[in-house]
C-alpha positions as a Python dict, from the first residue, in 0.01 Angstrom:
ca = {
    (1, 'M'): (0, 0, 0),
    (2, 'S'): (65, -325, 188),
    (3, 'I'): (99, -622, -47),
    (4, 'I'): (83, -977, 92),
    (5, 'T'): (381, -1181, -27),
    (6, 'A'): (344, -1503, 176),
    (7, 'V'): (107, -1687, 410),
    (8, 'D'): (215, -1922, 691),
    (9, 'V'): (-38, -2169, 836),
    (10, 'I'): (25, -2349, 1167),
    (11, 'D'): (-187, -2617, 1338),
    (12, 'V'): (-174, -2519, 1708),
    (13, 'R'): (-339, -2736, 1975),
    (14, 'F'): (-347, -2717, 2354),
    (15, 'P'): (-422, -3037, 2554),
    (16, 'T'): (-701, -2884, 2766),
    (17, 'S'): (-891, -3215, 2771),
    (18, 'R'): (-647, -3339, 3034),
    (19, 'S'): (-789, -3102, 3297),
    (20, 'L'): (-1146, -3088, 3152),
    (21, 'D'): (-1115, -2712, 3098),
    (22, 'G'): (-1381, -2625, 2844),
    (23, 'S'): (-1590, -2937, 2907),
    (24, 'D'): (-1965, -2919, 2849),
    (25, 'A'): (-2261, -3143, 2770),
    (26, 'M'): (-2182, -3171, 2398),
    (27, 'N'): (-1804, -3129, 2407),
    (28, 'P'): (-1673, -3342, 2694),
    (29, 'D'): (-1304, -3349, 2598),
    (30, 'P'): (-1200, -3037, 2404),
    (31, 'D'): (-842, -2963, 2310),
    (32, 'Y'): (-852, -2589, 2248),
    (33, 'S'): (-690, -2527, 1911),
    (34, 'A'): (-617, -2259, 1655),
    (35, 'A'): (-576, -2283, 1279),
    (36, 'Y'): (-322, -2003, 1290),
    (37, 'V'): (-219, -1766, 1010),
    (38, 'V'): (68, -1523, 960),
    (39, 'L'): (46, -1285, 664),
    (40, 'H'): (378, -1144, 544),
    (41, 'A'): (370, -805, 369),
    (42, 'D'): (619, -649, 132),
    (43, 'D'): (706, -380, 389),
    (44, 'G'): (821, -642, 641),
    (45, 'R'): (513, -622, 860),
    (46, 'E'): (302, -922, 966),
    (47, 'G'): (-67, -981, 1025),
    (48, 'H'): (-179, -1255, 1265),
    (49, 'G'): (-514, -1433, 1279),
    (50, 'F'): (-673, -1766, 1357),
    (51, 'T'): (-986, -1975, 1367),
    (52, 'F'): (-1075, -2153, 1691),
    (53, 'T'): (-1153, -2527, 1700),
    (54, 'I'): (-1148, -2788, 1976),
    (55, 'G'): (-894, -3039, 1840),
    (56, 'R'): (-968, -3300, 1576),
    (57, 'G'): (-1047, -3125, 1251),
    (58, 'N'): (-806, -2839, 1307),
    (59, 'D'): (-595, -2988, 1029),
    (60, 'I'): (-895, -2958, 795),
    (61, 'C'): (-925, -2588, 879),
    (62, 'C'): (-555, -2543, 810),
    (63, 'A'): (-592, -2715, 472),
    (64, 'A'): (-884, -2485, 387),
    (65, 'I'): (-678, -2180, 479),
    (66, 'E'): (-399, -2300, 251),
    (67, 'T'): (-651, -2338, -30),
    (68, 'L'): (-767, -1979, 17),
    (69, 'A'): (-415, -1839, 56),
    (70, 'D'): (-380, -1801, -321),
    (71, 'Y'): (-658, -1540, -307),
    (72, 'V'): (-456, -1335, -59),
    (73, 'I'): (-102, -1341, -196),
    (74, 'G'): (-35, -1039, -413),
    (75, 'T'): (-329, -840, -278),
    (76, 'D'): (-331, -501, -107),
    (77, 'V'): (-481, -492, 242),
    (78, 'D'): (-412, -130, 327),
    (79, 'G'): (-736, 40, 427),
    (80, 'P'): (-1103, -48, 470),
    (81, 'A'): (-1187, -54, 97),
    (82, 'A'): (-912, -308, 30),
    (83, 'L'): (-1022, -515, 330),
    (84, 'G'): (-1378, -516, 198),
    (85, 'E'): (-1260, -641, -139),
    (86, 'L'): (-1048, -913, 23),
    (87, 'Y'): (-1346, -1037, 225),
    (88, 'K'): (-1557, -1064, -90),
    (89, 'R'): (-1278, -1237, -281),
    (90, 'L'): (-1248, -1502, -9),
    (91, 'T'): (-1623, -1567, 17),
    (92, 'H'): (-1747, -1520, -341),
    (93, 'D'): (-1541, -1763, -549),
    (94, 'S'): (-1818, -1971, -708),
    (95, 'Q'): (-1648, -2311, -689),
    (96, 'I'): (-1530, -2273, -330),
    (97, 'R'): (-1856, -2106, -227),
    (98, 'W'): (-2034, -2424, -336),
    (99, 'L'): (-1882, -2594, -30),
    (100, 'G'): (-2091, -2369, 197),
    (101, 'P'): (-2225, -2145, 81),
    (102, 'E'): (-2082, -1899, 332),
    (103, 'K'): (-2064, -2145, 618),
    (104, 'G'): (-1866, -2437, 750),
    (105, 'V'): (-1493, -2498, 725),
    (106, 'M'): (-1439, -2262, 432),
    (107, 'H'): (-1602, -1977, 625),
    (108, 'L'): (-1384, -2055, 927),
    (109, 'A'): (-1080, -2048, 702),
    (110, 'A'): (-1184, -1715, 554),
    (111, 'A'): (-1218, -1575, 906),
    (112, 'A'): (-857, -1657, 991),
    (113, 'L'): (-730, -1477, 681),
    (114, 'V'): (-968, -1182, 707),
    (115, 'N'): (-888, -1128, 1074),
    (116, 'A'): (-515, -1146, 1000),
    (117, 'A'): (-558, -882, 730),
    (118, 'W'): (-737, -648, 973),
    (119, 'D'): (-460, -712, 1226),
    (120, 'L'): (-205, -605, 966),
    (121, 'A'): (-403, -292, 872),
    (122, 'A'): (-441, -186, 1236),
    (123, 'R'): (-70, -245, 1299),
    (124, 'R'): (21, -27, 1001),
    (125, 'A'): (-205, 245, 1145),
    (126, 'G'): (-41, 208, 1488),
    (127, 'L'): (-378, 147, 1656),
    (128, 'P'): (-551, -137, 1840),
    (129, 'L'): (-824, -274, 1615),
    (130, 'W'): (-1116, -138, 1822),
    (131, 'K'): (-974, 212, 1790),
    (132, 'Y'): (-885, 165, 1422),
    (133, 'L'): (-1247, 67, 1354),
    (134, 'S'): (-1373, 357, 1565),
    (135, 'Q'): (-1189, 613, 1353),
    (136, 'L'): (-1338, 486, 1025),
    (137, 'T'): (-1611, 700, 871),
    (138, 'P'): (-1966, 562, 853),
    (139, 'E'): (-1919, 535, 477),
    (140, 'E'): (-1601, 329, 519),
    (141, 'V'): (-1769, 89, 763),
    (142, 'V'): (-2068, 38, 534),
    (143, 'G'): (-1833, -18, 240),
    (144, 'C'): (-1667, -310, 422),
    (145, 'I'): (-1993, -509, 440),
    (146, 'D'): (-2143, -756, 193),
    (147, 'W'): (-2506, -639, 177),
    (148, 'R'): (-2636, -932, -25),
    (149, 'Y'): (-2931, -1099, 154),
    (150, 'L'): (-2965, -826, 420),
    (151, 'S'): (-3176, -554, 260),
    (152, 'D'): (-3510, -693, 384),
    (153, 'A'): (-3386, -638, 739),
    (154, 'L'): (-3124, -363, 713),
    (155, 'T'): (-3024, -143, 421),
    (156, 'P'): (-2693, 38, 373),
    (157, 'E'): (-2881, 366, 414),
    (158, 'E'): (-3018, 254, 752),
    (159, 'A'): (-2672, 142, 857),
    (160, 'L'): (-2529, 482, 763),
    (161, 'R'): (-2798, 650, 973),
    (162, 'I'): (-2713, 429, 1274),
    (163, 'L'): (-2342, 503, 1242),
    (164, 'R'): (-2392, 876, 1189),
    (165, 'E'): (-2618, 901, 1494),
    (166, 'A'): (-2344, 732, 1699),
    (167, 'E'): (-2090, 997, 1596),
    (168, 'A'): (-2225, 1220, 1872),
    (169, 'G'): (-2034, 1142, 2190),
    (170, 'K'): (-1793, 900, 2024),
    (171, 'T'): (-1483, 1083, 2149),
    (172, 'E'): (-1613, 1065, 2506),
    (173, 'R'): (-1698, 695, 2473),
    (174, 'I'): (-1350, 617, 2342),
    (175, 'A'): (-1203, 794, 2646),
    (176, 'E'): (-1442, 602, 2873),
    (177, 'I'): (-1333, 268, 2726),
    (178, 'E'): (-969, 358, 2774),
    (179, 'R'): (-1037, 464, 3133),
    (180, 'D'): (-1290, 206, 3255),
    (181, 'G'): (-1285, -87, 3012),
    (182, 'Y'): (-1587, -303, 2927),
    (183, 'P'): (-1798, -533, 3154),
    (184, 'A'): (-1713, -904, 3156),
    (185, 'Y'): (-1873, -1221, 3286),
    (186, 'T'): (-1686, -1542, 3354),
    (187, 'T'): (-1749, -1904, 3257),
    (188, 'S'): (-1442, -2028, 3443),
    (189, 'P'): (-1641, -2165, 3744),
    (190, 'G'): (-1892, -2355, 3533),
    (191, 'W'): (-1726, -2630, 3327),
    (192, 'L'): (-1924, -2950, 3343),
    (193, 'G'): (-1627, -3163, 3437),
    (194, 'Y'): (-1559, -2967, 3758),
    (195, 'D'): (-1676, -3111, 4092),
    (196, 'D'): (-1910, -2915, 4319),
    (197, 'E'): (-1633, -2798, 4550),
    (198, 'K'): (-1442, -2645, 4259),
    (199, 'V'): (-1756, -2481, 4121),
    (200, 'V'): (-1830, -2318, 4458),
    (201, 'R'): (-1472, -2206, 4512),
    (202, 'L'): (-1438, -2054, 4166),
    (203, 'A'): (-1782, -1889, 4183),
    (204, 'R'): (-1688, -1716, 4510),
    (205, 'E'): (-1353, -1612, 4367),
    (206, 'A'): (-1526, -1464, 4063),
    (207, 'V'): (-1755, -1247, 4275),
    (208, 'A'): (-1462, -1137, 4489),
    (209, 'A'): (-1279, -1038, 4170),
    (210, 'G'): (-1562, -803, 4070),
    (211, 'Y'): (-1775, -1009, 3833),
    (212, 'T'): (-2149, -953, 3854),
    (213, 'Q'): (-2233, -1248, 3624),
    (214, 'I'): (-2106, -1605, 3594),
    (215, 'K'): (-2211, -1899, 3376),
    (216, 'L'): (-2267, -2269, 3439),
    (217, 'K'): (-2270, -2548, 3183),
    (218, 'V'): (-2579, -2770, 3197),
    (219, 'G'): (-2754, -3041, 3001),
    (220, 'A'): (-2595, -3377, 3076),
    (221, 'D'): (-2792, -3480, 3388),
    (222, 'L'): (-3080, -3282, 3540),
    (223, 'E'): (-3021, -3379, 3902),
    (224, 'D'): (-2653, -3294, 3870),
    (225, 'D'): (-2749, -2958, 3720),
    (226, 'R'): (-2991, -2883, 4002),
    (227, 'R'): (-2732, -2970, 4265),
    (228, 'R'): (-2453, -2767, 4100),
    (229, 'F'): (-2680, -2470, 4033),
    (230, 'A'): (-2809, -2471, 4392),
    (231, 'A'): (-2451, -2480, 4522),
    (232, 'A'): (-2342, -2196, 4295),
    (233, 'R'): (-2645, -1982, 4380),
    (234, 'S'): (-2586, -2037, 4752),
    (235, 'A'): (-2221, -1942, 4708),
    (236, 'V'): (-2280, -1612, 4528),
    (237, 'G'): (-2617, -1502, 4665),
    (238, 'P'): (-2922, -1360, 4487),
    (239, 'G'): (-2761, -1044, 4347),
    (240, 'I'): (-2528, -1214, 4099),
    (241, 'R'): (-2657, -1312, 3756),
    (242, 'I'): (-2600, -1679, 3671),
    (243, 'A'): (-2642, -1774, 3306),
    (244, 'I'): (-2670, -2138, 3199),
    (245, 'D'): (-2542, -2294, 2878),
    (246, 'A'): (-2666, -2621, 2725),
    (247, 'N'): (-2435, -2615, 2420),
    (248, 'Q'): (-2711, -2731, 2180),
    (249, 'R'): (-2795, -3040, 2385),
    (250, 'W'): (-3175, -3040, 2371),
    (251, 'D'): (-3480, -3061, 2148),
    (252, 'V'): (-3726, -2773, 2186),
    (253, 'D'): (-3964, -2935, 2438),
    (254, 'Q'): (-3675, -3076, 2639),
    (255, 'A'): (-3512, -2732, 2653),
    (256, 'V'): (-3828, -2581, 2798),
    (257, 'E'): (-3885, -2858, 3053),
    (258, 'W'): (-3521, -2872, 3167),
    (259, 'T'): (-3488, -2496, 3204),
    (260, 'K'): (-3815, -2474, 3398),
    (261, 'A'): (-3674, -2739, 3634),
    (262, 'L'): (-3387, -2497, 3706),
    (263, 'A'): (-3602, -2184, 3726),
    (264, 'E'): (-3608, -2174, 4108),
    (265, 'F'): (-3236, -2084, 4099),
    (266, 'D'): (-3306, -1775, 3885),
    (267, 'P'): (-3114, -1833, 3561),
    (268, 'W'): (-3039, -1508, 3376),
    (269, 'W'): (-3033, -1668, 3029),
    (270, 'I'): (-3038, -2012, 2872),
    (271, 'E'): (-2766, -2028, 2607),
    (272, 'E'): (-2769, -2252, 2300),
    (273, 'P'): (-3074, -2450, 2417),
    (274, 'T'): (-3108, -2630, 2083),
    (275, 'S'): (-2956, -2648, 1734),
    (276, 'P'): (-2801, -2315, 1633),
    (277, 'D'): (-2971, -2350, 1294),
    (278, 'D'): (-3322, -2382, 1443),
    (279, 'V'): (-3452, -2025, 1425),
    (280, 'L'): (-3815, -2118, 1490),
    (281, 'G'): (-3713, -2352, 1772),
    (282, 'H'): (-3534, -2067, 1949),
    (283, 'A'): (-3836, -1844, 1899),
    (284, 'A'): (-4066, -2107, 2054),
    (285, 'I'): (-3831, -2161, 2349),
    (286, 'R'): (-3813, -1787, 2413),
    (287, 'R'): (-4193, -1752, 2414),
    (288, 'R'): (-4241, -2048, 2647),
    (289, 'L'): (-3963, -1965, 2894),
    (290, 'A'): (-4015, -1593, 2951),
    (291, 'P'): (-3900, -1422, 3169),
    (292, 'V'): (-3589, -1644, 3141),
    (293, 'K'): (-3397, -1503, 2847),
    (294, 'V'): (-3252, -1686, 2545),
    (295, 'A'): (-2901, -1635, 2406),
    (296, 'T'): (-2724, -1792, 2110),
    (297, 'G'): (-2473, -1716, 1837),
    (298, 'E'): (-2135, -1879, 1884),
    (299, 'H'): (-2225, -2148, 1627),
    (300, 'V'): (-2447, -1934, 1407),
    (301, 'Q'): (-2299, -1972, 1062),
    (302, 'N'): (-2337, -1631, 900),
    (303, 'R'): (-2508, -1293, 895),
    (304, 'I'): (-2816, -1441, 725),
    (305, 'V'): (-2900, -1677, 1012),
    (306, 'F'): (-2842, -1394, 1260),
    (307, 'K'): (-3081, -1182, 1052),
    (308, 'Q'): (-3348, -1450, 1079),
    (309, 'L'): (-3302, -1495, 1454),
    (310, 'L'): (-3358, -1123, 1495),
    (311, 'Q'): (-3651, -1106, 1254),
    (312, 'A'): (-3821, -1397, 1431),
    (313, 'G'): (-3779, -1244, 1777),
    (314, 'A'): (-3592, -1562, 1874),
    (315, 'I'): (-3319, -1426, 2103),
    (316, 'D'): (-3272, -1180, 2387),
    (317, 'F'): (-2893, -1173, 2353),
    (318, 'L'): (-2681, -1209, 2040),
    (319, 'Q'): (-2353, -1393, 2097),
    (320, 'L'): (-2136, -1324, 1797),
    (321, 'D'): (-1804, -1504, 1759),
    (322, 'A'): (-1488, -1344, 1621),
    (323, 'A'): (-1402, -1640, 1397),
    (324, 'R'): (-1717, -1848, 1336),
    (325, 'V'): (-1842, -1613, 1066),
    (326, 'A'): (-1592, -1487, 807),
    (327, 'G'): (-1415, -1239, 1030),
    (328, 'V'): (-1437, -868, 1103),
    (329, 'N'): (-1637, -760, 796),
    (330, 'E'): (-1927, -996, 860),
    (331, 'N'): (-1927, -912, 1230),
    (332, 'L'): (-1966, -543, 1141),
    (333, 'A'): (-2288, -637, 962),
    (334, 'I'): (-2405, -842, 1261),
    (335, 'L'): (-2340, -557, 1505),
    (336, 'L'): (-2547, -325, 1288),
    (337, 'L'): (-2830, -580, 1262),
    (338, 'A'): (-2834, -617, 1641),
    (339, 'K'): (-2858, -240, 1682),
    (340, 'K'): (-3143, -219, 1431),
    (341, 'F'): (-3342, -482, 1624),
    (342, 'G'): (-3248, -355, 1970),
    (343, 'V'): (-3082, -679, 2086),
    (344, 'P'): (-2773, -657, 2312),
    (345, 'V'): (-2452, -818, 2185),
    (346, 'C'): (-2276, -1035, 2443),
    (347, 'P'): (-1996, -1209, 2251),
    (348, 'H'): (-1878, -1565, 2285),
    (349, 'A'): (-1519, -1587, 2406),
    (350, 'G'): (-1306, -1835, 2599),
    (351, 'G'): (-1144, -2090, 2375),
    (352, 'V'): (-792, -1996, 2279),
    (353, 'G'): (-756, -1632, 2189),
    (354, 'L'): (-1125, -1549, 2151),
    (355, 'C'): (-1117, -1322, 2457),
    (356, 'E'): (-829, -1135, 2297),
    (357, 'L'): (-1031, -1082, 1977),
    (358, 'V'): (-1392, -1018, 2075),
    (359, 'C'): (-1326, -733, 2315),
    (360, 'H'): (-1222, -524, 2013),
    (361, 'L'): (-1561, -585, 1850),
    (362, 'S'): (-1762, -499, 2163),
    (363, 'M'): (-1559, -185, 2226),
    (364, 'F'): (-1620, -70, 1868),
    (365, 'D'): (-1989, -151, 1912),
    (366, 'Y'): (-1999, 82, 2212),
    (367, 'T'): (-1803, 367, 2056),
    (368, 'S'): (-1961, 360, 1710),
    (369, 'V'): (-2278, 147, 1680),
    (370, 'S'): (-2495, 81, 1987),
    (371, 'A'): (-2345, 357, 2207),
    (372, 'T'): (-2460, 167, 2518),
    (373, 'M'): (-2335, -98, 2759),
    (374, 'E'): (-2677, -174, 2908),
    (375, 'D'): (-2712, -551, 2967),
    (376, 'R'): (-2394, -606, 2764),
    (377, 'V'): (-2109, -823, 2887),
    (378, 'I'): (-1824, -1007, 2716),
    (379, 'E'): (-1755, -1366, 2813),
    (380, 'Y'): (-1421, -1430, 2984),
    (381, 'V'): (-1244, -1759, 3050),
    (382, 'D'): (-916, -1762, 3238),
    (383, 'H'): (-725, -2003, 3014),
    (384, 'L'): (-428, -1979, 2775),
    (385, 'H'): (-381, -1601, 2773),
    (386, 'E'): (-15, -1643, 2860),
    (387, 'H'): (52, -1761, 2505),
    (388, 'F'): (-27, -1420, 2350),
    (389, 'T'): (201, -1123, 2307),
    (390, 'A'): (-80, -882, 2408),
    (391, 'P'): (-299, -1089, 2640),
    (392, 'T'): (-638, -989, 2771),
    (393, 'V'): (-629, -791, 3096),
    (394, 'I'): (-923, -805, 3338),
    (395, 'E'): (-951, -566, 3631),
    (396, 'G'): (-1250, -545, 3861),
    (397, 'G'): (-1454, -774, 3638),
    (398, 'R'): (-1396, -557, 3329),
    (399, 'Y'): (-1195, -601, 3010),
    (400, 'Q'): (-925, -335, 2990),
    (401, 'A'): (-891, -166, 2654),
    (402, 'P'): (-617, -319, 2435),
    (403, 'A'): (-349, -60, 2363),
    (404, 'A'): (-104, -249, 2140),
    (405, 'P'): (-151, -199, 1765),
    (406, 'G'): (-344, -478, 1591),
    (407, 'F'): (-612, -735, 1676),
    (408, 'S'): (-434, -890, 1980),
    (409, 'A'): (-410, -1217, 1783),
    (410, 'E'): (-36, -1276, 1785),
    (411, 'M'): (86, -1583, 1976),
    (412, 'K'): (435, -1603, 2119),
    (413, 'R'): (676, -1785, 1891),
    (414, 'D'): (775, -2029, 2167),
    (415, 'S'): (409, -2128, 2211),
    (416, 'L'): (363, -2178, 1836),
    (417, 'V'): (661, -2413, 1831),
    (418, 'R'): (579, -2600, 2151),
    (419, 'Y'): (211, -2664, 2073),
    (420, 'S'): (224, -2715, 1697),
    (421, 'Y'): (53, -3041, 1604),
    (422, 'P'): (163, -3316, 1570),
    (423, 'H'): (537, -3247, 1586),
    (424, 'G'): (563, -2987, 1864),
    (425, 'P'): (735, -3092, 2189),
    (426, 'E'): (406, -3088, 2384),
    (427, 'W'): (258, -3350, 2150),
    (428, 'R'): (568, -3560, 2084),
    (429, 'S'): (603, -3626, 2457),
    (430, 'N'): (248, -3761, 2499),
}
């Protein structure tokens, strides 16, 4: 058993708005932030987790986590059955659920706690989370999932069949991940606040580093987008995939017209072309823009909206987020839904710590769910990794398999102190 005795919550913010890292058409001045959690267990071990935000409002996430902490203290988080019960406890309280249900700040808060609990369980097992998940039985994985609202698209029996079919070759795929890693693409060249010279330089550096896909932010000014896209395409040549990301900027018709105006530069996908809640809008955009593909998911609120996007044939790529939905358990359901509908999962990352987290989910998807890497890449952004005790490692344009036990979520203590808001030294001096 591993009983939680205390929960620490820390408001951590990095002043990335000063250099325009992370800037896009809808979020021009982000300060990458984490509502950060440490679970303390009775055996002396810790579990670390967080929810990503971009500055203002991080204090609200921290307050929500503190509200939910009472549901965690005194509970056992040793093993998948206990982790499934914890997830349900955090998302099913009727009075708190009213604030969602199952979306918004309370869901973000649940993600921080759920992810920290999985971190603790994987640490106790002495395994990185992707490998801990990979050694669970199909029955244990299915038992972690809340199946309410999913049975019209995916039943537990279908999920068991998917997981059992993936048992064949799993040992070899685990060895392959440990040897070769997992394909990445990079958004680092594409922030909207960067000038053309920086975009070109970073795009060339990305290709030289082994990336076969990059991403550009678009959506603020069409002529600027055409100029930047032309420069990037000229810099990397025709063989490199360039995705574009509008960060929810457009209405449906505008998304179609704007993307068609960029079509001559061969965009691989258009990401978040409109509201993440607009399932039918995404479906219409996909029909009208083919063969340009449509991707979304980083702001999709829960497994139910993902289910509808898949049922409606609205997306070509599913971009789950490690902390937008309520953590690992819900993302297990989303991975299984994506497999059922044959849609590749290409997770959202970047931010602070999201690269560290999502690679575990994609690696588990390969070993135990989809059993393929075809058209699958994990986003990578080269910011803030130095603040983690087990930072992401990229070699030859591929994520290397995490080896340290846990979910790779732990920040260095010095970073937690320096960037805590509003009293940390980094914020007191500005």
